[in-house]
Amino acid sequence: MSTQHILLDGLPVSFTDGQTIMQAAMAADIFIPHLCHHPEFKPQGSCKLCTVKANGRYVSACTMPARDGMEVENNSPDLNDKRRTMLQMLFVEGNHFCPSCEKSGRCMLQALAYELEMLTPHFPQFYPDRAVDASHPEVLLDFNRCILCELCVRASRDVDGKNVFALSGRGISKHLIVNAESGRLADTDFSLADKAAHVCPVGVILRKRRGFAVPIGSRRYDVQPIGMQVERLARRTTTEEV
Amino acid sequence: MSQDYAEAGQLDSRLPPIFERYRYEARYLVQILREVQDALGHLPAAALSAVARALCLPRARVEGVAGFYSFFHLTPVGRYRVLFSDNITDRMLGSGELIDRLCNKLWVERGKVSEDRLVSVDTTSCTGMCDQGPALLVNGRPLTRMSAERIDRISELIRKQAPLSDWPREYFLIEDNIRRYDELLGRQWPNGEALKAAVARGREAMLAEMKLSNLRGRGGAGFTTHIKWESARRAPCAGEAPARYVVCNADEGEPGTFKDRVLLSSYADLLFDGISIAGFTIGATLGLVYLRGEYAYLLPALNENLARRRRDGLLGTRVLGEDDFNFDIEIHLGVGAYVCGEETALLESLEGKRGVPRIRPPFPATEGYLGQPTVVNNVETLCKAALIAVNGGAWFAGLGTKQSTGTKLLSISGDVETPGIYEYPFGVSVAQVLNDCGAGNAQAVQVSGPSGTCLAMHEFSRRIAFEDVPTAGAFMVFGEHRDMFEVARNFAHFFAHESCGFCTPCRVGTSLVANCMDKIASGQGSQHDINEIFKIHRLLHAASHCGLGQSACNPLFDTLNKFRPAYERRLRSLAFKPAFDLDQALASARQMTGRDDPAAHFGLAAGLPGVEA
Ligand SMILES: Cc1cc2nc3c(=O)[nH]c(=O)nc-3n(C[C@H](O)[C@H](O)[C@H](O)COP(=O)(O)O)c2cc1C
Ligand code: SF4
Ligand code: SF4
Ligand code: FES
Ligand code: FES
């Protein structure tokens, strides 16, 4: 059934049965901005960065199955404007001081902000009070940067079989928790070898005693903007760090 | 009632009977947590661990569920938990002053537990008593028609630690207030009459009558009911426990809506007939009623009714002697989450999870409760299905308009002489309704609640119907003297409080908008803020995951377009004013250092020359 196509910004893109718009686009080396999507996991559809217009309706590219003849608008001023606004929302919702963040240069949130030409956070900051968890011998959790993409939740549950992470709270108070009565990562069975230790697209789950190893200028997204790294994003695997 | 039960020994003795009752099944997690909290007063960390162990669930998942619902408490609460209903209609009836009055009398700060842990006073989303407000909940039990005298008396009762059973009975009186009767409300429906009629017709014929009736859902979306029933009937069941389910959506969380409460109170026989008819028609074995936590007081009577139906052969195995009709009904309670009215969030909650809407497709009719074909219908829709079983589809189609057949219950509240329930054939004009309920000086009507439409006077000739002004039933009337900006601000806070937080635009956007409205209310707003609201409205409408986010800015959009002066008289003439106030930010430093001299201030308050307002 390789004769089925969607029209992505006017370009015919083939897809196979069951593929989403996101999967079809990535296979064709076309970038649709995304944060909660990861090729290895079940689509989640929560960050809404991948919002596209399919046959005139706004949908999430990562969850919407491709259909033959579907006309998809992706790289348009309207959509990029909406995506930029959502990035700004994510920035003000947490505490993102990029210059002092170990993930700077490798962070998908930051990379997308550059890609979509977000110049300021625009909205008033929420400045949430989120304590850092440094209890674990190998890994530091800096919740200030969590964008609630649930990749660690999915990785720990679906790959590691451990359920170390989950979400609690609701609305703007939603937050990440760990699987321990004490609330401390050290009291879970989490380990650096877990898949969940390596999926965070931002700077929450950080390996201890190693930092700022790559000089500014040679970091992942210094070398090439995220929009040109579709091939790498599409083949992210269990072993490779995001 | 007391925190002390939470001590370790108590957990071992008090929790296992609860687990037993729910057969240690994880899908009952929400119900189990409710009962654990009833037993312990709140949900201490050790209890969450015990629940997780008993149900073989990750502890974090249990904590995640406990943290989602408003009526679950992870920290100790007062022996008396007073929650004032915070709908705009309660406010219009003076709830704001009553809250302050109670807090002053009890020496407690709003939102905090008193130091002796006796009492807490706070607000909660609309409790569905808008026709008899101001309303409140005390330890989950609804009280109506609050007044200064009643509040004073309540503060004494709380201080004396009088049990709720000793409080004046009339405080707990909840009236139906049915003001206009039509086909549904107009007569008594004896237990089983409609179900017998449906069974006599047979499954195919019943479905054909449903099709003929063109009944559309009364829960808001207006989806054609027979199509749902037909796809659930046709969809294959899957997996280890193949089954079909009927779910009755009795979450009624839309502020200003209370018609399902009246149906559950006084027409429960008809409703249970309707659920059973749906079950019979699609071949389901179980019906689940998702009853909002605020209506928990109805549970004993509803369960008694179900027991009676089992005795009468209307539920159980071989219902009405039919060999292939085994059907029962169970009731689940919600725990304070408006989003659980969204049908897929509701299914998640029924399965013992956080009430987060699912990705659709698949739709519930093919993959619903436990992944099985499921019909989800509103209370009123199912009652209408029962009427159709008795009187036939053609009869039903003859009522109302061509595209909106039958009648509709309206929940009318606000500035009217006779608030309550009005049943009309679809197609009635807004002006007619306003006339009937005695709304002398209406400037606006919010139809279908905050997520619906705000109509201004020049639109009162429009009609209540899916093809004109669709509605799930709320009809809130605002007189000329009301400030439509405050109405919209109340709604903005409602959505920020009720967003499930799943998707970025709604989670952050609803809070940004609520803060923006507060900024305007405090006189700090500018044209810039209005533009921001429009921008966020467009984003939420386009990119939100479910109907809550998609409609969260509707009331602001409507009032900005139709009642612009209510906003503009609050605005500064400036094009832009930051939300951040430097002088205000210094307040905590002033408090800590005990200073208040001009040099401890910034800007105007510092009295510096050349600084203007
Ligand atoms: C945020 C939100 C809240 C809702 N709340 C309710 C509710 O309280 N009761 C209800 O029947 N439907 C509610 N709905 C609509 C349901 O999703 C669903 O359409 C309805 O239960 C289907 O039943 P019907 O076809 O009989 O109307 C809500 C929808 C949304 C998006
Ligand atoms: S910690 Fe990282 S991976 Fe986990 S939810 Fe937060 S941002 Fe996503
Ligand atoms: S729109 Fe709001 S309520 Fe709906 S899924 Fe998104 S965050 Fe949750
Ligand atoms: S990538 Fe599609 S919603 Fe996050
Ligand atoms: S740069 Fe630190 S979270 Fe993105």
PDB file of C-alpha atoms and ligand atoms in Angstrom, chain B residues 216-223 225 228 249-254 260 338-344 376-379 381 546-548, ligand 1:
ATOM      1  CA  ARG B 216     -29.850  13.900  19.868  1.00  0.00           C
ATOM      2  CA  GLY B 217     -27.645  13.870  22.961  1.00  0.00           C
ATOM      3  CA  ARG B 218     -28.665  16.243  25.766  1.00  0.00           C
ATOM      4  CA  GLY B 219     -25.186  16.424  27.332  1.00  0.00           C
ATOM      5  CA  GLY B 220     -23.908  19.173  25.065  1.00  0.00           C
ATOM      6  CA  ALA B 221     -22.465  17.783  21.866  1.00  0.00           C
ATOM      7  CA  GLY B 222     -25.849  16.843  20.383  1.00  0.00           C
ATOM      8  CA  PHE B 223     -24.667  13.671  18.713  1.00  0.00           C
ATOM      9  CA  THR B 225     -28.141   8.809  19.795  1.00  0.00           C
ATOM     10  CA  LYS B 228     -23.980   5.689  18.878  1.00  0.00           C
ATOM     11  CA  ASN B 249     -23.073  10.585  32.384  1.00  0.00           C
ATOM     12  CA  ALA B 250     -24.423  12.110  35.613  1.00  0.00           C
ATOM     13  CA  ASP B 251     -21.389  14.297  36.199  1.00  0.00           C
ATOM     14  CA  GLU B 252     -23.372  17.511  35.549  1.00  0.00           C
ATOM     15  CA  GLY B 253     -20.477  19.831  36.226  1.00  0.00           C
ATOM     16  CA  GLU B 254     -21.265  22.686  33.864  1.00  0.00           C
ATOM     17  CA  ASP B 260     -29.923  16.027  35.874  1.00  0.00           C
ATOM     18  CA  TYR B 338     -15.486  18.978  35.926  1.00  0.00           C
ATOM     19  CA  VAL B 339     -13.366  17.503  33.137  1.00  0.00           C
ATOM     20  CA  CYS B 340     -14.670  14.032  34.056  1.00  0.00           C
ATOM     21  CA  GLY B 341     -17.926  15.047  32.368  1.00  0.00           C
ATOM     22  CA  GLU B 342     -16.022  14.749  29.083  1.00  0.00           C
ATOM     23  CA  GLU B 343     -16.918  11.226  28.065  1.00  0.00           C
ATOM     24  CA  THR B 344     -13.424   9.781  27.632  1.00  0.00           C
ATOM     25  CA  VAL B 376     -22.014   7.065  26.908  1.00  0.00           C
ATOM     26  CA  ASN B 377     -25.178   9.109  27.283  1.00  0.00           C
ATOM     27  CA  ASN B 378     -26.365  11.981  29.384  1.00  0.00           C
ATOM     28  CA  VAL B 379     -29.036  11.430  32.072  1.00  0.00           C
ATOM     29  CA  THR B 381     -30.867  11.538  26.870  1.00  0.00           C
ATOM     30  CA  CYS B 546     -10.626  18.465  24.491  1.00  0.00           C
ATOM     31  CA  GLY B 547     -13.747  20.584  24.624  1.00  0.00           C
ATOM     32  CA  LEU B 548     -12.808  22.157  27.949  1.00  0.00           C
TER      33      LEU B 548
HETATM   34  C1  LIG C   1     -15.324  19.489  29.577  1.00  0.00           C
HETATM   35  C2  LIG C   1     -16.574  18.744  29.253  1.00  0.00           C
HETATM   36  C3  LIG C   1     -17.511  18.485  30.241  1.00  0.00           C
HETATM   37  C4  LIG C   1     -18.655  17.758  29.965  1.00  0.00           C
HETATM   38  N1  LIG C   1     -19.546  17.539  30.978  1.00  0.00           N
HETATM   39  C5  LIG C   1     -20.642  16.797  30.721  1.00  0.00           C
HETATM   40  C6  LIG C   1     -21.559  16.500  31.773  1.00  0.00           C
HETATM   41  O1  LIG C   1     -21.385  16.920  32.914  1.00  0.00           O
HETATM   42  N2  LIG C   1     -22.641  15.742  31.485  1.00  0.00           N
HETATM   43  C7  LIG C   1     -22.863  15.260  30.214  1.00  0.00           C
HETATM   44  O2  LIG C   1     -23.832  14.548  30.014  1.00  0.00           O
HETATM   45  N3  LIG C   1     -22.023  15.513  29.215  1.00  0.00           N
HETATM   46  C8  LIG C   1     -20.911  16.274  29.433  1.00  0.00           C
HETATM   47  N4  LIG C   1     -20.036  16.514  28.407  1.00  0.00           N
HETATM   48  C9  LIG C   1     -20.321  15.923  27.074  1.00  0.00           C
HETATM   49  C10 LIG C   1     -19.827  14.485  27.006  1.00  0.00           C
HETATM   50  O3  LIG C   1     -18.481  14.483  26.573  1.00  0.00           O
HETATM   51  C11 LIG C   1     -20.610  13.622  26.038  1.00  0.00           C
HETATM   52  O4  LIG C   1     -20.713  14.297  24.833  1.00  0.00           O
HETATM   53  C12 LIG C   1     -21.988  13.282  26.524  1.00  0.00           C
HETATM   54  O5  LIG C   1     -21.954  12.705  27.789  1.00  0.00           O
HETATM   55  C13 LIG C   1     -22.622  12.313  25.559  1.00  0.00           C
HETATM   56  O6  LIG C   1     -23.937  12.053  25.929  1.00  0.00           O
HETATM   57  P1  LIG C   1     -25.155  12.546  25.029  1.00  0.00           P
HETATM   58  O7  LIG C   1     -24.865  12.142  23.612  1.00  0.00           O
HETATM   59  O8  LIG C   1     -26.311  11.829  25.582  1.00  0.00           O
HETATM   60  O9  LIG C   1     -25.252  14.012  25.179  1.00  0.00           O
HETATM   61  C14 LIG C   1     -18.886  17.266  28.664  1.00  0.00           C
HETATM   62  C15 LIG C   1     -17.962  17.551  27.658  1.00  0.00           C
HETATM   63  C16 LIG C   1     -16.814  18.279  27.938  1.00  0.00           C
HETATM   64  C17 LIG C   1     -15.837  18.534  26.842  1.00  0.00           C
END
